[in-house]
Short mmCIF file of C-alpha atoms in Angstrom, two decimals:
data_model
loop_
_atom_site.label_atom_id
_atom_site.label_comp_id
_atom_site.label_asym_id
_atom_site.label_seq_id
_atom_site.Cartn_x
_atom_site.Cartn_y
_atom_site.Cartn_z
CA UNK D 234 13.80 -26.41 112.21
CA UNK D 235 15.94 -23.45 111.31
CA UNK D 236 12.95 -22.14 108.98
CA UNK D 237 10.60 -22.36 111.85
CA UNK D 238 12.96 -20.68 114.11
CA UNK D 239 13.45 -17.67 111.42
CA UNK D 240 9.83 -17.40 111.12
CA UNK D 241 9.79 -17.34 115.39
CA UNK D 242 12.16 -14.62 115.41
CA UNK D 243 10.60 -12.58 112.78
CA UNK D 244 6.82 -13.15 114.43
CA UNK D 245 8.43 -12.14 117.92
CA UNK D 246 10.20 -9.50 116.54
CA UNK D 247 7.22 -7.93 114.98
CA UNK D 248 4.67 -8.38 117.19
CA UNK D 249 7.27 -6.55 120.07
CA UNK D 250 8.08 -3.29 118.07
CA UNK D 251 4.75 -3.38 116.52
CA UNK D 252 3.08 -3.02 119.97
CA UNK D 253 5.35 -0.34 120.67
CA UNK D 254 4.80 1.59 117.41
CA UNK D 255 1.22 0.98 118.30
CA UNK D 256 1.13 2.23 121.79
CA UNK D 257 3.25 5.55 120.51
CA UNK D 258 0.26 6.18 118.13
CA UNK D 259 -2.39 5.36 120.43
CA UNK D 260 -0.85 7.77 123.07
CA UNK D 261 0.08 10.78 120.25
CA UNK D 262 -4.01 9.92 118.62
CA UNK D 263 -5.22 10.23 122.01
CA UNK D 264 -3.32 13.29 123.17
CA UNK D 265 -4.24 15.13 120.08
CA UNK D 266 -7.91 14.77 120.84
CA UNK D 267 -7.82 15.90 123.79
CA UNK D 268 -5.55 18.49 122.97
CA UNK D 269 -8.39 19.68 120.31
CA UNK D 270 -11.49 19.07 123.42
CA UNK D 271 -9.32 21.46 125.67
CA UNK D 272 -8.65 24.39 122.81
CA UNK D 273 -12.43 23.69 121.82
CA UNK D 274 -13.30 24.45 125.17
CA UNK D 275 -10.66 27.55 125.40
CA UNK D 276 -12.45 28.34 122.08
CA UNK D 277 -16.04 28.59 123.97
CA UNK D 278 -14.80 30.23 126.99
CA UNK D 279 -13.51 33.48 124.90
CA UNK D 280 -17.04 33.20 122.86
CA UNK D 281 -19.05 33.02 126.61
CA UNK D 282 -16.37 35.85 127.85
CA UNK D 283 -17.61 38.21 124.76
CA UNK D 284 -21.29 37.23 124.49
CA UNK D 285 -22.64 35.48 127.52
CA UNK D 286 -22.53 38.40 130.03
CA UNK D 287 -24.62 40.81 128.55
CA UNK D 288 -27.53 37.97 129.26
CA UNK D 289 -27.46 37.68 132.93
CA UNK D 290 -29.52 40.63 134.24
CA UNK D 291 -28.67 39.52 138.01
CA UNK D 292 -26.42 42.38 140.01
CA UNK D 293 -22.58 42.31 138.99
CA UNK D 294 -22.00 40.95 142.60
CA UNK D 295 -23.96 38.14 142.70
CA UNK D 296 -22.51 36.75 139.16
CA UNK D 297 -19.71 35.04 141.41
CA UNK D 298 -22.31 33.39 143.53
CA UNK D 299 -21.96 30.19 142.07
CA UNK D 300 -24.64 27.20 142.19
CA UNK D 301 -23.41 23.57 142.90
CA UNK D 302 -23.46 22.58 139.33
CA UNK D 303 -21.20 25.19 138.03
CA UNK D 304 -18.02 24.57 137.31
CA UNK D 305 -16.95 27.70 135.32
CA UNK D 306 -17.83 31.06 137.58
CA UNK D 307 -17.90 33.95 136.31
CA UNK D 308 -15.08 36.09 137.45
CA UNK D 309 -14.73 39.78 135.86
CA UNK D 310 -11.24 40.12 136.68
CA UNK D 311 -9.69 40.36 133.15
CA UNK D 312 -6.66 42.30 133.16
CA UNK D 313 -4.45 43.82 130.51
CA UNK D 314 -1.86 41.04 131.04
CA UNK D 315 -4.33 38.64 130.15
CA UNK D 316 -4.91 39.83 126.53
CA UNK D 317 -2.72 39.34 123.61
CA UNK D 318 -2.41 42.28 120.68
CA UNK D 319 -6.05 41.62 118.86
CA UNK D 320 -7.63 41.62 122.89
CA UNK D 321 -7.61 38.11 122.56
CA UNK D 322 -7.64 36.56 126.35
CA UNK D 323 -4.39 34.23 126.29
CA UNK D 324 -5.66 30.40 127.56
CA UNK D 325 -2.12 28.85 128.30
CA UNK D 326 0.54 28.17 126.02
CA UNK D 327 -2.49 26.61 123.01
CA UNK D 328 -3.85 28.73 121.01
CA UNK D 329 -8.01 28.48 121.52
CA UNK D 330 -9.70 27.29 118.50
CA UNK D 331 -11.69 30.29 117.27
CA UNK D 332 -15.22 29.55 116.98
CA UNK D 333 -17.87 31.48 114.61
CA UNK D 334 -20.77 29.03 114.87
CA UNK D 335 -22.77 28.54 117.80
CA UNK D 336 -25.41 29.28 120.06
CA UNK D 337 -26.16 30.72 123.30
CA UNK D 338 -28.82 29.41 124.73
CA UNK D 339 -30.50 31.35 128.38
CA UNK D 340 -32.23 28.86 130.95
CA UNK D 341 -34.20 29.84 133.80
CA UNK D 342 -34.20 28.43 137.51
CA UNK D 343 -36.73 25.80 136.07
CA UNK D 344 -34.75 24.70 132.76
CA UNK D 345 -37.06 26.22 130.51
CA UNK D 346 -35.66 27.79 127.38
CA UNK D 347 -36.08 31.96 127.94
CA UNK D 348 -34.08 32.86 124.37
CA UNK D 349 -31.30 31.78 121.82
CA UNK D 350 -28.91 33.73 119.85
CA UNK D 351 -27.58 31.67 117.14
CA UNK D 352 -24.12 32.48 115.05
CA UNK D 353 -23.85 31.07 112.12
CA UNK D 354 -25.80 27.80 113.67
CA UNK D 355 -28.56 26.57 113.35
CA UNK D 356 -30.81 23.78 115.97
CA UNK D 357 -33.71 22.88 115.49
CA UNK D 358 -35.82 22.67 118.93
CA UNK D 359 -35.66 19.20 119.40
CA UNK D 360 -32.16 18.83 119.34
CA UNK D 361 -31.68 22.24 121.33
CA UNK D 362 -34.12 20.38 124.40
CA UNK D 363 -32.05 17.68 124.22
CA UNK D 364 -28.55 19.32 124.26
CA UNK D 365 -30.27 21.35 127.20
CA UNK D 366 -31.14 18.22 128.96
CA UNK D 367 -27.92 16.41 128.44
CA UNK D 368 -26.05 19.72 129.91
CA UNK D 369 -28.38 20.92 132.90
CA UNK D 370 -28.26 16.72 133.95
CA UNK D 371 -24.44 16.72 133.86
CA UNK D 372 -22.66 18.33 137.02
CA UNK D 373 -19.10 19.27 134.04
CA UNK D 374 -19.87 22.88 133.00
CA UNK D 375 -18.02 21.10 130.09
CA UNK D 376 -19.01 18.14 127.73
CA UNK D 377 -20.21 16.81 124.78
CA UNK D 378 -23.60 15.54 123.22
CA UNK D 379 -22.41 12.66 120.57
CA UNK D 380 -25.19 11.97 119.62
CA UNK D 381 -25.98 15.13 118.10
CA UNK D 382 -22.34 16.16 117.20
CA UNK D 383 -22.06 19.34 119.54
CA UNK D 384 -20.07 20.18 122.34
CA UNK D 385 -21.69 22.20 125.03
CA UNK D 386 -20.44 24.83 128.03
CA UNK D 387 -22.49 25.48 130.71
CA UNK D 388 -22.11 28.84 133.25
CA UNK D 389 -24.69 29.22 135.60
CA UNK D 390 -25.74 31.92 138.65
CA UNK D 391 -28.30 32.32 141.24
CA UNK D 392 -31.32 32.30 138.96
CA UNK D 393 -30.44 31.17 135.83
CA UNK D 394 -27.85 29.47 133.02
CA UNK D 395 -26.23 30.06 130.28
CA UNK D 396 -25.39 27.16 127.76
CA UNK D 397 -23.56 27.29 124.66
CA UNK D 398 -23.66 25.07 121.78
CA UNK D 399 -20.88 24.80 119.15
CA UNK D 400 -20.40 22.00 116.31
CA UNK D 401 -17.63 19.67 117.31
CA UNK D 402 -17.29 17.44 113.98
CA UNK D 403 -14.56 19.07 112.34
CA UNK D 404 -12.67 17.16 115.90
CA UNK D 405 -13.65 13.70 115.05
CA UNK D 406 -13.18 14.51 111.24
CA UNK D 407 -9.36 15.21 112.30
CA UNK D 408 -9.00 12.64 114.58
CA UNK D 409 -10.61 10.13 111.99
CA UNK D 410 -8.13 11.72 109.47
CA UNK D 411 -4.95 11.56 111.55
CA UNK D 412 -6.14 7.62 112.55
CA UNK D 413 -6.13 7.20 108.62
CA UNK D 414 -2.69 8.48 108.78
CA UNK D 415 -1.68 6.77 111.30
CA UNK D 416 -2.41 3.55 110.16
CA UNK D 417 -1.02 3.76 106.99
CA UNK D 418 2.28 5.11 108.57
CA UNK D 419 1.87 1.55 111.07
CA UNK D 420 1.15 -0.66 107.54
CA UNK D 421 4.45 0.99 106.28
CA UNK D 422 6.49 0.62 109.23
CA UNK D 423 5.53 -2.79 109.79
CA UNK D 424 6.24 -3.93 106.14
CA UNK D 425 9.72 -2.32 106.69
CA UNK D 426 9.96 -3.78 110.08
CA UNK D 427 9.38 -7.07 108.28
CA UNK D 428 11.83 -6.88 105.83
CA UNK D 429 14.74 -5.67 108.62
CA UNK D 430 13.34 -8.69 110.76
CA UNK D 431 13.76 -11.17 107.74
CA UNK D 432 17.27 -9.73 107.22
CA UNK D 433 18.84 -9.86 111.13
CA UNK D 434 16.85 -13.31 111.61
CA UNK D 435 18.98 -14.59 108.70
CA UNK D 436 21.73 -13.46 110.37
CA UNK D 437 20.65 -14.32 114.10
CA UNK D 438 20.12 -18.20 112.58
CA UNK D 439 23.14 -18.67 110.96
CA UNK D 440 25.39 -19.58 113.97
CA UNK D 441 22.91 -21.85 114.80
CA UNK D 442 22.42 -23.07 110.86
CA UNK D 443 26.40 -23.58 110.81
CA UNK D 444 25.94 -25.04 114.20
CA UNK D 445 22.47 -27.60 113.18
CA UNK D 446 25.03 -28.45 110.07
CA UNK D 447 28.02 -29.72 111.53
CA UNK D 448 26.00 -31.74 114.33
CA UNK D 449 24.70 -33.63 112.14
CA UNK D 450 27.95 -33.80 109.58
CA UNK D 451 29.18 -34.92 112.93
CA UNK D 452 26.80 -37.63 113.36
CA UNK D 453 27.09 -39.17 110.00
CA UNK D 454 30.47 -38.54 109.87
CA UNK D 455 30.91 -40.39 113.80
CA UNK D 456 28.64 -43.57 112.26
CA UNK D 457 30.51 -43.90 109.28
CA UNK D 458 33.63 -44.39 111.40
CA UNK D 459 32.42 -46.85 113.88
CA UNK D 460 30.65 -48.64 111.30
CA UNK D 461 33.72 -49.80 109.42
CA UNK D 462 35.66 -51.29 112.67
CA UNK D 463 32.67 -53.24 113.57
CA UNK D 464 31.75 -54.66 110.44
CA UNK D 465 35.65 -55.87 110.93
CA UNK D 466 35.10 -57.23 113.98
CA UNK D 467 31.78 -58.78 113.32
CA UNK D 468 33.36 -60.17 109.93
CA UNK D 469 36.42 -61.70 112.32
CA UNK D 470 33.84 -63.38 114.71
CA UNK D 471 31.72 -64.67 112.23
CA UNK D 472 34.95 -66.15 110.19
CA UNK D 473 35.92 -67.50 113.66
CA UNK D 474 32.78 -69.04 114.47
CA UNK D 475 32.80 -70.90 111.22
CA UNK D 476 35.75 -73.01 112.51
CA UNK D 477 34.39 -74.28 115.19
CA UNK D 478 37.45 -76.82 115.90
CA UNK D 479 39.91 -74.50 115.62
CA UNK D 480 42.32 -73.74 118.45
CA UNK D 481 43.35 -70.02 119.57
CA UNK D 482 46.17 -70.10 117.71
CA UNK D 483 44.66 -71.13 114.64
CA UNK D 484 42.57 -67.75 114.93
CA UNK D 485 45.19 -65.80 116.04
CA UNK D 486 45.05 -63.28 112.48
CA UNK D 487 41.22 -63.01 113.13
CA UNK D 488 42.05 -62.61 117.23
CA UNK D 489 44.66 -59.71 116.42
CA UNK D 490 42.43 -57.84 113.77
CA UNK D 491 39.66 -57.71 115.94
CA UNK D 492 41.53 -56.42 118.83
CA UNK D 493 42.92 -53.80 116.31
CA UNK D 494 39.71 -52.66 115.33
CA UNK D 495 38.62 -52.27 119.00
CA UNK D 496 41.18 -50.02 119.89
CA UNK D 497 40.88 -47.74 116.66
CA UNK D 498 37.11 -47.82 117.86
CA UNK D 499 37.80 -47.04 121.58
CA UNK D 500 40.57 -44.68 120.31
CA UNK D 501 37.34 -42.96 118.41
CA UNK D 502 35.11 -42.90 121.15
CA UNK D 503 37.81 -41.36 123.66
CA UNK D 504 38.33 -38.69 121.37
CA UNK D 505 34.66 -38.20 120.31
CA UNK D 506 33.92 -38.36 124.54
CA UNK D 507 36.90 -35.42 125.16
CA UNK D 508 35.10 -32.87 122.24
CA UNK D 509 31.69 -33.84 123.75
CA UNK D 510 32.90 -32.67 127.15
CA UNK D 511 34.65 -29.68 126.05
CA UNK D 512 31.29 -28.64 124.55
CA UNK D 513 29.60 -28.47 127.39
CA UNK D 514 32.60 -27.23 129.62
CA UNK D 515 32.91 -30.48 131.22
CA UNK D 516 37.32 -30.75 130.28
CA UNK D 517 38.48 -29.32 133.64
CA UNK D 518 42.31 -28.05 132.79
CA UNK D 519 44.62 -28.56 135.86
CA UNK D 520 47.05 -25.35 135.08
CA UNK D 521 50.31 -25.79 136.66
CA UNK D 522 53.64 -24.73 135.54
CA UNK D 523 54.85 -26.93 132.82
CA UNK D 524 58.57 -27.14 131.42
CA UNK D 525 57.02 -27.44 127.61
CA UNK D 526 60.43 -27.67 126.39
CA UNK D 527 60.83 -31.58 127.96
CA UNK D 528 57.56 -32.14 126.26
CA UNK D 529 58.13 -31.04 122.81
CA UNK D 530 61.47 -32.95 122.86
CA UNK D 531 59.81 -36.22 124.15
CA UNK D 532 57.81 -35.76 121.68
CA UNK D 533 60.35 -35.89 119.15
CA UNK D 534 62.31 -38.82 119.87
CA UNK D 535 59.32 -41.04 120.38
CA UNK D 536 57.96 -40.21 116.68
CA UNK D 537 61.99 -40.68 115.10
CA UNK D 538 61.65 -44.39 114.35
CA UNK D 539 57.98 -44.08 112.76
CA UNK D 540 59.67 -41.35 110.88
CA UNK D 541 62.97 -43.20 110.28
CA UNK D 542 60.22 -45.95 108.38
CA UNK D 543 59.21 -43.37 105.94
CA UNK D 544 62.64 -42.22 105.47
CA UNK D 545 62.07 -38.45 106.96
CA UNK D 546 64.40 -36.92 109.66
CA UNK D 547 62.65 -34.88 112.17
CA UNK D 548 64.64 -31.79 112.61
CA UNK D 549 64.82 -29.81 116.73
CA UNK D 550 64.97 -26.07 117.30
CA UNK D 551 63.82 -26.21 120.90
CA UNK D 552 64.68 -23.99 123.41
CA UNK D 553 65.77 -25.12 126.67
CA UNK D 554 63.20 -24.65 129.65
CA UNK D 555 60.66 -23.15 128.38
CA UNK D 556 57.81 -22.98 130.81
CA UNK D 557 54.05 -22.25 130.52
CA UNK D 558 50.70 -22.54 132.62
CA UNK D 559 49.02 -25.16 131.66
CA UNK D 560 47.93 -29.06 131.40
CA UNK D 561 51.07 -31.26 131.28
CA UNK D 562 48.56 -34.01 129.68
CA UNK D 563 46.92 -31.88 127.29
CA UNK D 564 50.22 -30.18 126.25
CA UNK D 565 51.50 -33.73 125.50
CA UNK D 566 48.47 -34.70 123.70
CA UNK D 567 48.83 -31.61 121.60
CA UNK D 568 52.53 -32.02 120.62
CA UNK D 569 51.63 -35.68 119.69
CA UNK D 570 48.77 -34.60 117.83
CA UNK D 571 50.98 -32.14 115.44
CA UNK D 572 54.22 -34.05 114.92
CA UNK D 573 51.87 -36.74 114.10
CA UNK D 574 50.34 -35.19 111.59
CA UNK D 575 53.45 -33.63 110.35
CA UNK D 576 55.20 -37.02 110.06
CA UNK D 577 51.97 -38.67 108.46
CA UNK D 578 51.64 -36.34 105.70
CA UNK D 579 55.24 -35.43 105.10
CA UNK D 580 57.20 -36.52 101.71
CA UNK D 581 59.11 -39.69 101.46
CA UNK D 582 63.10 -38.26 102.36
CA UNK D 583 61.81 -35.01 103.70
CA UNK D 584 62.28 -33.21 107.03
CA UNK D 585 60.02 -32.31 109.79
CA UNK D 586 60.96 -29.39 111.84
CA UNK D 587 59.70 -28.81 115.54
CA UNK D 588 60.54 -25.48 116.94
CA UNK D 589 59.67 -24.41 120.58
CA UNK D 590 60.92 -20.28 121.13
CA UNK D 591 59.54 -18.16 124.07
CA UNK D 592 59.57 -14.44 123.34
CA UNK D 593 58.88 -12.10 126.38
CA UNK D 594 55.68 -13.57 127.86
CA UNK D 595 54.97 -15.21 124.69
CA UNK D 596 55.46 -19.09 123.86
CA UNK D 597 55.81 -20.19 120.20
CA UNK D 598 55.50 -24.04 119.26
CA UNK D 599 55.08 -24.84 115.28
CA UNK D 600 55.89 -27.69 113.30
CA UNK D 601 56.62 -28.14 109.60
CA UNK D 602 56.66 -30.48 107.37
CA UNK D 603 57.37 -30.73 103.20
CA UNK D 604 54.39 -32.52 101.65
CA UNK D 605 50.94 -32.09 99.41
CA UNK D 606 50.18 -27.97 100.30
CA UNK D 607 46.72 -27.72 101.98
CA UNK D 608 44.70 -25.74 99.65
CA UNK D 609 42.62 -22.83 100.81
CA UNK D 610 39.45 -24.52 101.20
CA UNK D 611 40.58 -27.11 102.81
CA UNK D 612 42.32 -24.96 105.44
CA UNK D 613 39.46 -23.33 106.43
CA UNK D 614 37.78 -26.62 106.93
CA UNK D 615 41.25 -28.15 108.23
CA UNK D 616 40.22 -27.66 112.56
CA UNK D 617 36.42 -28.93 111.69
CA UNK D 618 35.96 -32.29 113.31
CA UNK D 619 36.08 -35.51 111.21
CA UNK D 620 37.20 -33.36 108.10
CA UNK D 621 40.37 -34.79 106.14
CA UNK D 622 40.90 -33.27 102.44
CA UNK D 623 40.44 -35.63 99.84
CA UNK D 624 44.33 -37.02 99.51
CA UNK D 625 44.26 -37.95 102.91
CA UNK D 626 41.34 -40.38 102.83
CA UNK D 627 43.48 -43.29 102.32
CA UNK D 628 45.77 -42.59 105.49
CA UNK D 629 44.27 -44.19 108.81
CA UNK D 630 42.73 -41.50 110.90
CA UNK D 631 39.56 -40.11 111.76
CA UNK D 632 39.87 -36.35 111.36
CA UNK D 633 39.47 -35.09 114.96
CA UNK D 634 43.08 -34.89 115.76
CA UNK D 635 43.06 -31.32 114.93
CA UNK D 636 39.82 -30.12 116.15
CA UNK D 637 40.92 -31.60 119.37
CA UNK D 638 44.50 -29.52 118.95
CA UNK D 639 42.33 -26.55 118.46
CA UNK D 640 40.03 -26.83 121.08
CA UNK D 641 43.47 -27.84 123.90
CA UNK D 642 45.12 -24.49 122.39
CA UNK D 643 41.62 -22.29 123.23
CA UNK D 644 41.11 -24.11 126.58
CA UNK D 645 44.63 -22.44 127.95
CA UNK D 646 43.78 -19.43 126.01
CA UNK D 647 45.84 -19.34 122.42
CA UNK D 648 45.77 -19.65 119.50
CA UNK D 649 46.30 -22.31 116.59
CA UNK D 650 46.69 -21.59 113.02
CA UNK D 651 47.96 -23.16 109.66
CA UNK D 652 50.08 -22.01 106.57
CA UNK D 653 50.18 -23.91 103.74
CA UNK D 654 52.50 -23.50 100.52
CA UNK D 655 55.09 -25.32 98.09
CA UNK D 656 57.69 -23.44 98.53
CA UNK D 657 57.26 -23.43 102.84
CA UNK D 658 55.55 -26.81 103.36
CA UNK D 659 52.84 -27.01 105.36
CA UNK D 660 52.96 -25.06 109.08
CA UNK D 661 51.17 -25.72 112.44
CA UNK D 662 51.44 -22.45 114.90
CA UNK D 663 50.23 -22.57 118.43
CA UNK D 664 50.68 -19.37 120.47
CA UNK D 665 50.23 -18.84 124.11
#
């Protein structure tokens, strides 16, 4: 799943900023060549400006009488401003192509060919009649014949037209060249677009990899410790239904085992049920102000004779009336939860210390105890839900004590942590 979800990301990833990188080229590709029609045409304008006049024999007043199909009059209004140092006339801000090879072509009223001048061009007649054609038929003054490779301009008066035809390839030669480019700069970009993807999808999936991971750590983990309560309990019943004449009281070791198995496994499931919930944001905490101080010290004296047992003295530094918002239940369950663990864990005729101190807006709860240090590995593992480091596999419990500490502390917003060495013990900090 998580390699199918990489390979999602990646394909979504590139296909996204590929289209983009595409549509950038597209656009810049497209607005070159047209770029290159418009100085082309620029280009044939200045060439019509310098040759084509001296071919209309028609009165200078009547070449601005204009015939339907023109689209370019013919204006003689140049002025000085219009010309640049070399008495080049200035078309915008672009810079016209200059054009040495063409030919001006003179129609008459009836499209008949009446003479040619050819630069540094040459047509042969078929191709000229069809260029011709192609021109007087279109209503642009301006366009091209593909065909033929040529790009024609068209000026017309009252009795006749003018028509030049100049070779347009070198256009589509650089707008093949600069697709070439262009797609070899796309090929590059997307192999380095592939290897960034591969990269941040490794790190986009690992939350959910860590995440895939422990679900089903916590699944195995979560069957493994129901499974050994009911194989108990079925074991019991089927020892019990072997003696078949035997009273309740006869039964009663089976009767009590059974029941202790049950509530180990309910136990399990509660706590199981209370991390499922908090998950999904189901644990609503009731905030309310809470004297923590009468919590922590209930706490205390109800663990003193398990701890008396084991021969360890549970030693107090709790301040009196400390108060906090927060979940008198859930505060409980935490303090139980710690001095638990503390007295579980601690050395045969050692202490456990609970301290409870409040420092401006701050409230400090820890407990200590002097056992087995927690090694490094195992305290970053320590909060993780059914985890329990290897010396503590023997002792009853099912490892979610703590993650269920953790997750109490970040529901009331603070923070939990552990320090672990042999000359300190082991120490559980919660801070709100």
């Amino acid at each position: 799943m998580i390699k199918k979800l990489r390979r999602r990301i990646v394909l979504i990833n590139m296909l996204l900023i590929g289209a983009v990188i595409l549509t950038i080229i597209v656009i810049v590709n497209v607005n070159n060549y047209s770029n290159s029609v418009n100085m082309m045409e620029r280009g044939m304008n200045q060439v019509f400006d310098k040759n084509g006049r001296d071919f209309f024999d028609t009165p200078h007043e009547q070449q601005n009488q204009i015939t339907p199909d023109s689209a370019f009059p013919i204006k003689d209004d140049f002025k000085p401003d219009d010309e640049n140092r070399d008495g080049k006339r200035k078309f915008g801000n672009d810079t016209p192509i200059q054009i040495s090879s063409y030919v001006i072509v003179d129609i008459d009223e009836d499209g008949n060919i009446v003479s040619k001048t050819e630069n540094d061009l040459t047509i042969d007649s078929e191709t000229l009649e069809k260029c011709v054609k192609a021109a007087l038929k279109n209503s642009r003054g301006f366009g091209q014949v593909m065909d033929e490779g040529l790009m024609y301009l068209k000026k017309s008066d009252l009795s006749h037209s003018k028509i030049i035809l100049a070779d347009n390839s070198f256009i589509f030669s650089n707008l093949r060249t600069s697709i070439i480019i262009s797609a070899l700069m796309l090929t590059a970009a997307m192999a380095v677009i592939f290897l960034i993807s591969l990269w941040l999808s490794g790190l986009a999936v690992k939350p959910v990899k860590r995440a895939w991971e422990q679900q089903k750590q916590f699944v195995a983990d979560a069957s493994h410790e129901l499974k050994t309560p009911l194989t108990v309990i079925l074991a019991n019943n089927n020892i019990m239904m072997s003696h078949k004449e035997s009273t309740v009281a006869d039964e009663h070791q089976w009767l009590e085992s059974t029941e202790e198995e049950a509530n180990h496994m309910k136990k399990l499931i509660d706590n199981m049920l209370f991390l499922a919930k908090s998950d999904a944001g189901e644990t609503k905490v009731q905030l309310s102000e809470v004297n923590f101080s009468e919590i922590t010290e209930g706490c205390a004296l109800n663990f003193e004779p398990v701890a008396f047992e084991k021969e360890i003295m549970i030693d107090t530094d709790i301040m009196s009336d400390v108060t906090l918002d927060g979940d008198a239940t859930q505060l409980n369950q935490l303090a139980h939860i710690l001095v638990d663990n503390a007295v579980k864990y601690a050395d045969r005729g050692t202490n456990v210390t609970i301290r409870l101190q409040k420092h401006g807006d701050s409230v400090e709860f820890s407990v200590n105890n002097i056992g087995t240090p927690i090694s490094k590995e195992d305290a970053e593992h320590i909060f993780d839900r059914f985890y329990r480091a290897e010396k503590s596999r023997t002792t009853k419990g099912y490892g979610l004590g703590l993650s269920i500490a953790q997750r109490i502390t970040e529901s009331m917003n603070g923070k939990i942590s552990v320090e672990s060495n042999k000359e300190n013990g082991t120490t559980f900090t919660v801070k709100f």
